[in-house]
Amino acid sequence: MASWTHSKEKLNNVTEFVFWGLSQNPEVEEACFVVFSFFYVVILLGNFLIMLAVCHGNLFKMPMYFFLNFLSFVDICYSSVTAPKMIADILAQNKTISYEGCMLQLFGVHFFGCTEIFILTVMAYDRYVAICKPLHYLTIMDRETCNKLLLGTWLGGFVHSIIQVALVVQLPFCGPNEIDHYFCDVHPVLKLACTDTYLVGVVVTANSGTIALGSFIILLISYTVILVSLRKQSAEGRRKALSTCGAHIAVVIIFFGPCTFMYMRPDTTFSEDKMVAVFYTIITPMLNPLIYTLRNAEVKNRMKKLWSRKVFWEVNSK
């Protein structure tokens, strides 16, 4: 038993991993640095402005904006797990990350990613109740229910990510230590394990794939029911509902399409994985503020008021 433990510890001699990044072409990397730096700034500013508009205008008292506020917060956290490291690595000669840092990044990606999936699902349920059961909306979606649903999204994301990390941590790594990706994700890391990872890969696919595909199907059914029920609404009611639901559906397609491609398959990796991952780690958190702001009159009005007060304060301070 002692010799087996000693041999396993000897196999775990990888203390850091090396990323290949998005590209090995210097010119492409320079372009990526400019583009993704801009994207990350938009993510931070856009989502922060939504949070500011919701909180400053007391919109969080309404369930839809209550969840939108936390979606923006999760988007900031989610992109921050991968984007700063990726941007810094573009300029670095050696794109390394410690073993512990890799596990933390893997945990963060799945924790915030899964939490976002559940928040989007809860937002779809909120729209279903608002449109299909308007007379009972405030009773069903009271503050206590909203808090419980929000707590459920965080707990669900935590349990999911703990499972993912626990599956990887118990594997031995003895080299090579080069990851063909720009962040630590389960499939690329599993390729480096010095043991058979077939069973682990099956569990990972069942766990992540079920959450991604299951939530996607639930969302499609929810929005289908909502769109069918709109036939009974007035023209103005249909316009408002379609405007709100259209934004949600756009986010769902952009986010869940790449997620389903990445996790609803066996333990394999493709060269396209890095570009697909960009969609759900960077593009979606960047587009969420734009989509919800442009398609939501209430948020736009609150932002205009914030801007007007800022301009008024600057004029009076001179």
mmCIF file of C-alpha atoms in Angstrom:
data_model
loop_
_atom_site.group_PDB
_atom_site.id
_atom_site.type_symbol
_atom_site.label_atom_id
_atom_site.label_comp_id
_atom_site.label_asym_id
_atom_site.label_seq_id
_atom_site.Cartn_x
_atom_site.Cartn_y
_atom_site.Cartn_z
ATOM 1 C CA MET A 1 0.000 0.000 0.000
ATOM 2 C CA ALA A 2 2.849 2.356 0.925
ATOM 3 C CA SER A 3 4.656 1.652 -2.345
ATOM 4 C CA TRP A 4 1.477 2.285 -4.342
ATOM 5 C CA THR A 5 0.994 5.640 -2.585
ATOM 6 C CA HIS A 6 4.636 6.517 -3.168
ATOM 7 C CA SER A 7 4.396 5.667 -6.888
ATOM 8 C CA LYS A 8 1.229 7.735 -7.264
ATOM 9 C CA GLU A 9 2.863 10.729 -5.607
ATOM 10 C CA LYS A 10 5.800 10.298 -7.934
ATOM 11 C CA LEU A 11 3.462 10.352 -10.924
ATOM 12 C CA ASN A 12 1.979 13.674 -9.735
ATOM 13 C CA ASN A 13 5.107 15.642 -10.621
ATOM 14 C CA VAL A 14 3.403 18.348 -12.708
ATOM 15 C CA THR A 15 3.466 21.635 -10.787
ATOM 16 C CA GLU A 16 2.378 23.889 -13.658
ATOM 17 C CA PHE A 17 0.695 23.753 -17.035
ATOM 18 C CA VAL A 18 1.582 25.606 -20.240
ATOM 19 C CA PHE A 19 -1.139 27.077 -22.460
ATOM 20 C CA TRP A 20 -0.801 27.107 -26.222
ATOM 21 C CA GLY A 21 -3.149 30.097 -26.370
ATOM 22 C CA LEU A 22 -5.437 31.061 -29.222
ATOM 23 C CA SER A 23 -2.657 31.198 -31.812
ATOM 24 C CA GLN A 24 1.096 30.785 -32.253
ATOM 25 C CA ASN A 25 1.181 33.479 -34.932
ATOM 26 C CA PRO A 26 2.620 36.762 -33.453
ATOM 27 C CA GLU A 27 0.552 38.966 -35.779
ATOM 28 C CA VAL A 28 -2.652 37.124 -34.902
ATOM 29 C CA GLU A 29 -1.784 37.370 -31.213
ATOM 30 C CA GLU A 30 -1.324 41.147 -31.477
ATOM 31 C CA ALA A 31 -4.746 41.471 -33.071
ATOM 32 C CA CYS A 32 -6.236 39.196 -30.398
ATOM 33 C CA PHE A 33 -4.729 41.359 -27.657
ATOM 34 C CA VAL A 34 -6.428 44.500 -28.993
ATOM 35 C CA VAL A 35 -9.761 42.798 -29.721
ATOM 36 C CA PHE A 36 -10.104 40.874 -26.463
ATOM 37 C CA SER A 37 -8.883 43.784 -24.349
ATOM 38 C CA PHE A 38 -11.668 45.860 -25.909
ATOM 39 C CA PHE A 39 -14.187 43.040 -25.370
ATOM 40 C CA TYR A 40 -13.254 42.705 -21.701
ATOM 41 C CA VAL A 41 -13.595 46.452 -21.095
ATOM 42 C CA VAL A 42 -17.053 46.333 -22.731
ATOM 43 C CA ILE A 43 -17.995 43.375 -20.502
ATOM 44 C CA LEU A 44 -16.984 45.220 -17.343
ATOM 45 C CA LEU A 45 -18.532 48.581 -18.271
ATOM 46 C CA GLY A 46 -21.698 47.183 -19.846
ATOM 47 C CA ASN A 47 -22.595 44.805 -17.037
ATOM 48 C CA PHE A 48 -21.615 47.309 -14.351
ATOM 49 C CA LEU A 49 -23.884 49.939 -15.944
ATOM 50 C CA ILE A 50 -26.804 47.496 -15.946
ATOM 51 C CA MET A 51 -26.203 46.728 -12.260
ATOM 52 C CA LEU A 52 -25.975 50.454 -11.512
ATOM 53 C CA ALA A 53 -29.168 51.215 -13.458
ATOM 54 C CA VAL A 54 -31.092 48.408 -11.740
ATOM 55 C CA CYS A 55 -29.917 49.284 -8.224
ATOM 56 C CA HIS A 56 -30.076 53.070 -8.605
ATOM 57 C CA GLY A 57 -33.582 52.948 -10.076
ATOM 58 C CA ASN A 58 -34.874 50.421 -7.511
ATOM 59 C CA LEU A 59 -35.707 48.106 -10.390
ATOM 60 C CA PHE A 60 -34.420 45.108 -8.417
ATOM 61 C CA LYS A 61 -37.805 45.095 -6.640
ATOM 62 C CA MET A 62 -39.191 43.663 -9.894
ATOM 63 C CA PRO A 63 -38.292 39.965 -10.393
ATOM 64 C CA MET A 64 -37.117 40.361 -14.004
ATOM 65 C CA TYR A 65 -34.597 43.072 -13.092
ATOM 66 C CA PHE A 66 -33.685 41.302 -9.857
ATOM 67 C CA PHE A 67 -32.405 38.348 -11.895
ATOM 68 C CA LEU A 68 -30.954 40.582 -14.630
ATOM 69 C CA ASN A 69 -28.866 42.329 -11.970
ATOM 70 C CA PHE A 70 -27.353 39.036 -10.825
ATOM 71 C CA LEU A 71 -26.896 37.842 -14.409
ATOM 72 C CA SER A 72 -24.715 40.898 -15.026
ATOM 73 C CA PHE A 73 -22.742 40.186 -11.843
ATOM 74 C CA VAL A 74 -22.189 36.556 -12.886
ATOM 75 C CA ASP A 75 -21.123 37.682 -16.380
ATOM 76 C CA ILE A 76 -18.423 39.914 -14.870
ATOM 77 C CA CYS A 77 -17.161 37.090 -12.642
ATOM 78 C CA TYR A 78 -17.408 34.472 -15.403
ATOM 79 C CA SER A 79 -15.382 36.432 -17.959
ATOM 80 C CA SER A 80 -12.885 37.520 -15.298
ATOM 81 C CA VAL A 81 -11.956 33.899 -14.618
ATOM 82 C CA THR A 82 -10.452 33.507 -18.113
ATOM 83 C CA ALA A 83 -10.152 36.864 -19.945
ATOM 84 C CA PRO A 84 -7.466 38.684 -17.863
ATOM 85 C CA LYS A 85 -5.193 35.632 -17.869
ATOM 86 C CA MET A 86 -5.704 35.100 -21.596
ATOM 87 C CA ILE A 87 -4.984 38.771 -22.411
ATOM 88 C CA ALA A 88 -1.854 38.792 -20.225
ATOM 89 C CA ASP A 89 -0.648 35.510 -21.765
ATOM 90 C CA ILE A 90 -0.838 36.968 -25.269
ATOM 91 C CA LEU A 91 2.059 39.267 -24.368
ATOM 92 C CA ALA A 92 3.910 36.650 -22.305
ATOM 93 C CA GLN A 93 6.679 34.470 -23.664
ATOM 94 C CA ASN A 94 5.694 31.549 -21.437
ATOM 95 C CA LYS A 95 1.956 31.053 -20.938
ATOM 96 C CA THR A 96 2.067 29.106 -17.673
ATOM 97 C CA ILE A 97 -0.350 28.488 -14.815
ATOM 98 C CA SER A 98 0.297 26.598 -11.583
ATOM 99 C CA TYR A 99 -1.455 23.297 -10.887
ATOM 100 C CA GLU A 100 -3.456 24.927 -8.091
ATOM 101 C CA GLY A 101 -4.283 27.922 -10.302
ATOM 102 C CA CYS A 102 -5.475 25.586 -13.034
ATOM 103 C CA MET A 103 -7.817 23.770 -10.643
ATOM 104 C CA LEU A 104 -9.146 27.095 -9.339
ATOM 105 C CA GLN A 105 -9.740 28.318 -12.894
ATOM 106 C CA LEU A 106 -11.524 25.085 -13.775
ATOM 107 C CA PHE A 107 -13.708 25.504 -10.686
ATOM 108 C CA GLY A 108 -14.471 29.157 -11.526
ATOM 109 C CA VAL A 109 -15.356 28.479 -15.163
ATOM 110 C CA HIS A 110 -17.838 25.751 -14.259
ATOM 111 C CA PHE A 111 -19.183 27.487 -11.153
ATOM 112 C CA PHE A 112 -20.062 30.774 -12.853
ATOM 113 C CA GLY A 113 -20.919 29.120 -16.177
ATOM 114 C CA CYS A 114 -23.386 26.713 -14.574
ATOM 115 C CA THR A 115 -24.815 29.476 -12.384
ATOM 116 C CA GLU A 116 -25.449 31.536 -15.521
ATOM 117 C CA ILE A 117 -27.242 28.589 -17.122
ATOM 118 C CA PHE A 118 -29.545 28.288 -14.117
ATOM 119 C CA ILE A 119 -30.162 32.058 -13.934
ATOM 120 C CA LEU A 120 -31.171 32.102 -17.615
ATOM 121 C CA THR A 121 -33.532 29.190 -16.902
ATOM 122 C CA VAL A 122 -35.050 31.047 -13.929
ATOM 123 C CA MET A 123 -35.457 34.176 -16.073
ATOM 124 C CA ALA A 124 -37.366 32.112 -18.626
ATOM 125 C CA TYR A 125 -39.645 30.847 -15.845
ATOM 126 C CA ASP A 126 -40.171 34.438 -14.682
ATOM 127 C CA ARG A 127 -41.240 35.490 -18.198
ATOM 128 C CA TYR A 128 -43.535 32.450 -18.436
ATOM 129 C CA VAL A 129 -45.338 33.413 -15.218
ATOM 130 C CA ALA A 130 -45.496 37.098 -16.195
ATOM 131 C CA ILE A 131 -47.015 36.420 -19.626
ATOM 132 C CA CYS A 132 -49.062 33.262 -19.062
ATOM 133 C CA LYS A 133 -50.261 33.979 -15.492
ATOM 134 C CA PRO A 134 -50.212 37.790 -15.201
ATOM 135 C CA LEU A 135 -52.891 37.996 -12.472
ATOM 136 C CA HIS A 136 -50.894 35.717 -10.166
ATOM 137 C CA TYR A 137 -47.444 37.010 -11.126
ATOM 138 C CA LEU A 138 -46.685 39.055 -8.010
ATOM 139 C CA THR A 139 -47.996 36.272 -5.779
ATOM 140 C CA ILE A 140 -45.958 33.528 -7.444
ATOM 141 C CA MET A 141 -42.779 35.575 -7.946
ATOM 142 C CA ASP A 142 -42.646 37.273 -4.545
ATOM 143 C CA ARG A 143 -39.332 38.284 -2.948
ATOM 144 C CA GLU A 144 -39.007 35.094 -0.912
ATOM 145 C CA THR A 145 -39.462 32.924 -4.009
ATOM 146 C CA CYS A 146 -36.951 35.017 -5.967
ATOM 147 C CA ASN A 147 -34.378 34.673 -3.174
ATOM 148 C CA LYS A 148 -34.879 30.914 -3.034
ATOM 149 C CA LEU A 149 -34.550 30.596 -6.819
ATOM 150 C CA LEU A 150 -31.383 32.700 -6.776
ATOM 151 C CA LEU A 151 -29.910 30.643 -3.931
ATOM 152 C CA GLY A 152 -30.743 27.504 -5.931
ATOM 153 C CA THR A 153 -28.786 28.798 -8.948
ATOM 154 C CA TRP A 154 -25.680 29.410 -6.814
ATOM 155 C CA LEU A 155 -25.938 26.051 -5.023
ATOM 156 C CA GLY A 156 -26.486 24.251 -8.334
ATOM 157 C CA GLY A 157 -23.418 25.894 -9.852
ATOM 158 C CA PHE A 158 -21.333 25.068 -6.764
ATOM 159 C CA VAL A 159 -22.305 21.383 -6.697
ATOM 160 C CA HIS A 160 -21.661 21.030 -10.429
ATOM 161 C CA SER A 161 -18.217 22.645 -10.279
ATOM 162 C CA ILE A 162 -17.167 20.675 -7.179
ATOM 163 C CA ILE A 163 -17.956 17.449 -9.033
ATOM 164 C CA GLN A 164 -15.887 18.555 -12.043
ATOM 165 C CA VAL A 165 -12.875 19.520 -9.923
ATOM 166 C CA ALA A 166 -13.103 16.388 -7.760
ATOM 167 C CA LEU A 167 -12.959 14.225 -10.893
ATOM 168 C CA VAL A 168 -9.791 15.963 -12.131
ATOM 169 C CA VAL A 169 -7.927 16.417 -8.826
ATOM 170 C CA GLN A 170 -7.759 12.686 -8.127
ATOM 171 C CA LEU A 171 -6.003 12.016 -11.470
ATOM 172 C CA PRO A 172 -2.195 11.664 -11.703
ATOM 173 C CA PHE A 173 -0.248 14.034 -14.002
ATOM 174 C CA CYS A 174 3.314 13.118 -14.948
ATOM 175 C CA GLY A 175 3.780 15.049 -18.212
ATOM 176 C CA PRO A 176 3.454 16.402 -20.799
ATOM 177 C CA ASN A 177 1.983 19.555 -19.284
ATOM 178 C CA GLU A 178 1.010 21.569 -22.390
ATOM 179 C CA ILE A 179 -2.685 22.433 -22.751
ATOM 180 C CA ASP A 180 -3.937 23.198 -26.262
ATOM 181 C CA HIS A 181 -6.301 25.888 -24.969
ATOM 182 C CA TYR A 182 -6.271 29.363 -23.413
ATOM 183 C CA PHE A 183 -7.743 28.271 -20.052
ATOM 184 C CA CYS A 184 -8.087 25.132 -17.935
ATOM 185 C CA ASP A 185 -11.157 23.151 -18.920
ATOM 186 C CA VAL A 186 -11.984 19.544 -18.186
ATOM 187 C CA HIS A 187 -11.482 17.928 -21.604
ATOM 188 C CA PRO A 188 -8.074 19.495 -22.415
ATOM 189 C CA VAL A 189 -6.785 18.721 -18.895
ATOM 190 C CA LEU A 190 -8.018 15.118 -19.009
ATOM 191 C CA LYS A 191 -5.851 14.552 -22.097
ATOM 192 C CA LEU A 192 -2.737 15.105 -19.952
ATOM 193 C CA ALA A 193 -3.593 12.585 -17.213
ATOM 194 C CA CYS A 194 -1.259 9.592 -16.871
ATOM 195 C CA THR A 195 -4.098 7.102 -16.598
ATOM 196 C CA ASP A 196 -7.199 5.909 -18.407
ATOM 197 C CA THR A 197 -9.783 8.714 -18.211
ATOM 198 C CA TYR A 198 -12.618 7.026 -20.094
ATOM 199 C CA LEU A 199 -14.867 6.640 -17.029
ATOM 200 C CA VAL A 200 -14.104 10.173 -15.833
ATOM 201 C CA GLY A 201 -14.874 11.485 -19.317
ATOM 202 C CA VAL A 202 -18.243 9.711 -19.301
ATOM 203 C CA VAL A 203 -19.148 11.233 -15.921
ATOM 204 C CA VAL A 204 -18.025 14.704 -17.089
ATOM 205 C CA THR A 205 -20.132 14.425 -20.250
ATOM 206 C CA ALA A 206 -23.130 13.163 -18.283
ATOM 207 C CA ASN A 207 -22.785 15.963 -15.734
ATOM 208 C CA SER A 208 -22.043 18.969 -17.954
ATOM 209 C CA GLY A 209 -23.932 17.694 -20.981
ATOM 210 C CA THR A 210 -27.118 16.974 -19.043
ATOM 211 C CA ILE A 211 -27.116 20.442 -17.486
ATOM 212 C CA ALA A 212 -26.411 22.234 -20.782
ATOM 213 C CA LEU A 213 -28.749 20.227 -23.003
ATOM 214 C CA GLY A 214 -31.432 19.764 -20.330
ATOM 215 C CA SER A 215 -31.583 23.478 -19.559
ATOM 216 C CA PHE A 216 -31.559 24.302 -23.282
ATOM 217 C CA ILE A 217 -34.559 22.030 -23.904
ATOM 218 C CA ILE A 218 -36.423 23.476 -20.911
ATOM 219 C CA LEU A 219 -35.769 26.999 -22.210
ATOM 220 C CA LEU A 220 -36.953 26.143 -25.714
ATOM 221 C CA ILE A 221 -40.151 24.605 -24.346
ATOM 222 C CA SER A 222 -40.734 27.608 -22.061
ATOM 223 C CA TYR A 223 -40.348 30.162 -24.832
ATOM 224 C CA THR A 224 -42.450 28.081 -27.211
ATOM 225 C CA VAL A 225 -45.286 28.059 -24.663
ATOM 226 C CA ILE A 226 -44.829 31.812 -24.149
ATOM 227 C CA LEU A 227 -44.903 32.578 -27.891
ATOM 228 C CA VAL A 228 -48.019 30.433 -28.382
ATOM 229 C CA SER A 229 -49.789 32.174 -25.493
ATOM 230 C CA LEU A 230 -49.055 35.590 -27.033
ATOM 231 C CA ARG A 231 -51.840 35.029 -29.543
ATOM 232 C CA LYS A 232 -54.300 35.886 -26.780
ATOM 233 C CA GLN A 233 -52.534 39.151 -25.942
ATOM 234 C CA SER A 234 -53.281 42.589 -27.345
ATOM 235 C CA ALA A 235 -51.051 44.015 -30.077
ATOM 236 C CA GLU A 236 -49.218 46.222 -27.551
ATOM 237 C CA GLY A 237 -48.863 43.306 -25.118
ATOM 238 C CA ARG A 238 -47.449 41.100 -27.879
ATOM 239 C CA ARG A 239 -44.962 43.790 -28.875
ATOM 240 C CA LYS A 240 -43.633 44.248 -25.330
ATOM 241 C CA ALA A 241 -43.490 40.508 -24.652
ATOM 242 C CA LEU A 242 -41.739 39.767 -27.941
ATOM 243 C CA SER A 243 -39.223 42.515 -27.254
ATOM 244 C CA THR A 244 -38.307 41.048 -23.872
ATOM 245 C CA CYS A 245 -38.436 37.394 -24.924
ATOM 246 C CA GLY A 246 -36.527 38.147 -28.122
ATOM 247 C CA ALA A 247 -33.600 39.375 -26.047
ATOM 248 C CA HIS A 248 -33.720 36.281 -23.857
ATOM 249 C CA ILE A 249 -33.919 33.911 -26.824
ATOM 250 C CA ALA A 250 -30.941 35.595 -28.509
ATOM 251 C CA VAL A 251 -28.831 35.148 -25.350
ATOM 252 C CA VAL A 252 -29.938 31.524 -24.986
ATOM 253 C CA ILE A 253 -28.959 30.605 -28.553
ATOM 254 C CA ILE A 254 -25.572 32.361 -28.407
ATOM 255 C CA PHE A 255 -24.736 30.835 -25.026
ATOM 256 C CA PHE A 256 -26.195 27.333 -25.192
ATOM 257 C CA GLY A 257 -25.224 26.514 -28.782
ATOM 258 C CA PRO A 258 -21.450 26.503 -28.090
ATOM 259 C CA CYS A 259 -21.931 24.981 -24.604
ATOM 260 C CA THR A 260 -23.886 22.057 -26.020
ATOM 261 C CA PHE A 261 -21.237 21.521 -28.714
ATOM 262 C CA MET A 262 -18.449 21.483 -26.102
ATOM 263 C CA TYR A 263 -19.978 19.273 -23.424
ATOM 264 C CA MET A 264 -22.534 17.020 -25.133
ATOM 265 C CA ARG A 265 -19.905 14.722 -26.629
ATOM 266 C CA PRO A 266 -17.345 12.107 -25.525
ATOM 267 C CA ASP A 267 -13.999 13.033 -23.960
ATOM 268 C CA THR A 268 -12.436 14.411 -27.135
ATOM 269 C CA THR A 269 -10.987 17.762 -28.180
ATOM 270 C CA PHE A 270 -11.009 19.555 -31.533
ATOM 271 C CA SER A 271 -8.934 22.416 -32.905
ATOM 272 C CA GLU A 272 -12.113 24.510 -33.111
ATOM 273 C CA ASP A 273 -12.774 24.193 -29.364
ATOM 274 C CA LYS A 274 -10.836 27.339 -28.490
ATOM 275 C CA MET A 275 -12.837 29.561 -30.822
ATOM 276 C CA VAL A 276 -16.108 27.936 -29.731
ATOM 277 C CA ALA A 277 -15.188 28.555 -26.079
ATOM 278 C CA VAL A 278 -14.671 32.254 -26.858
ATOM 279 C CA PHE A 279 -18.413 32.525 -27.540
ATOM 280 C CA TYR A 280 -19.609 31.429 -24.117
ATOM 281 C CA THR A 281 -16.709 32.822 -22.030
ATOM 282 C CA ILE A 282 -16.345 36.263 -23.668
ATOM 283 C CA ILE A 283 -18.842 36.980 -26.470
ATOM 284 C CA THR A 284 -22.003 36.167 -24.482
ATOM 285 C CA PRO A 285 -21.011 38.179 -21.359
ATOM 286 C CA MET A 286 -20.240 41.076 -23.710
ATOM 287 C CA LEU A 287 -23.492 40.822 -25.693
ATOM 288 C CA ASN A 288 -25.794 40.410 -22.682
ATOM 289 C CA PRO A 289 -25.665 44.110 -21.703
ATOM 290 C CA LEU A 290 -26.099 45.214 -25.326
ATOM 291 C CA ILE A 291 -29.022 42.863 -25.965
ATOM 292 C CA TYR A 292 -30.875 43.613 -22.726
ATOM 293 C CA THR A 293 -30.242 47.359 -22.934
ATOM 294 C CA LEU A 294 -31.210 47.813 -26.579
ATOM 295 C CA ARG A 295 -34.331 45.664 -26.229
ATOM 296 C CA ASN A 296 -35.462 46.946 -22.817
ATOM 297 C CA ALA A 297 -36.993 50.415 -22.611
ATOM 298 C CA GLU A 298 -36.961 50.502 -18.783
ATOM 299 C CA VAL A 299 -33.217 49.849 -18.550
ATOM 300 C CA LYS A 300 -32.531 52.391 -21.303
ATOM 301 C CA ASN A 301 -34.574 55.038 -19.486
ATOM 302 C CA ARG A 302 -32.730 54.399 -16.222
ATOM 303 C CA MET A 303 -29.373 54.673 -17.980
ATOM 304 C CA LYS A 304 -30.429 57.957 -19.626
ATOM 305 C CA LYS A 305 -31.412 59.339 -16.221
ATOM 306 C CA LEU A 306 -28.067 58.272 -14.767
ATOM 307 C CA TRP A 307 -26.256 59.944 -17.665
ATOM 308 C CA SER A 308 -28.364 63.112 -17.343
ATOM 309 C CA ARG A 309 -27.550 63.368 -13.629
ATOM 310 C CA LYS A 310 -23.854 62.808 -14.361
ATOM 311 C CA VAL A 311 -23.831 65.592 -16.976
ATOM 312 C CA PHE A 312 -25.832 67.889 -14.688
ATOM 313 C CA TRP A 313 -23.405 67.271 -11.805
ATOM 314 C CA GLU A 314 -20.390 67.932 -14.047
ATOM 315 C CA VAL A 315 -21.887 71.200 -15.342
ATOM 316 C CA ASN A 316 -22.682 72.456 -11.837
ATOM 317 C CA SER A 317 -19.283 71.478 -10.486
ATOM 318 C CA LYS A 318 -17.488 73.742 -13.007
#
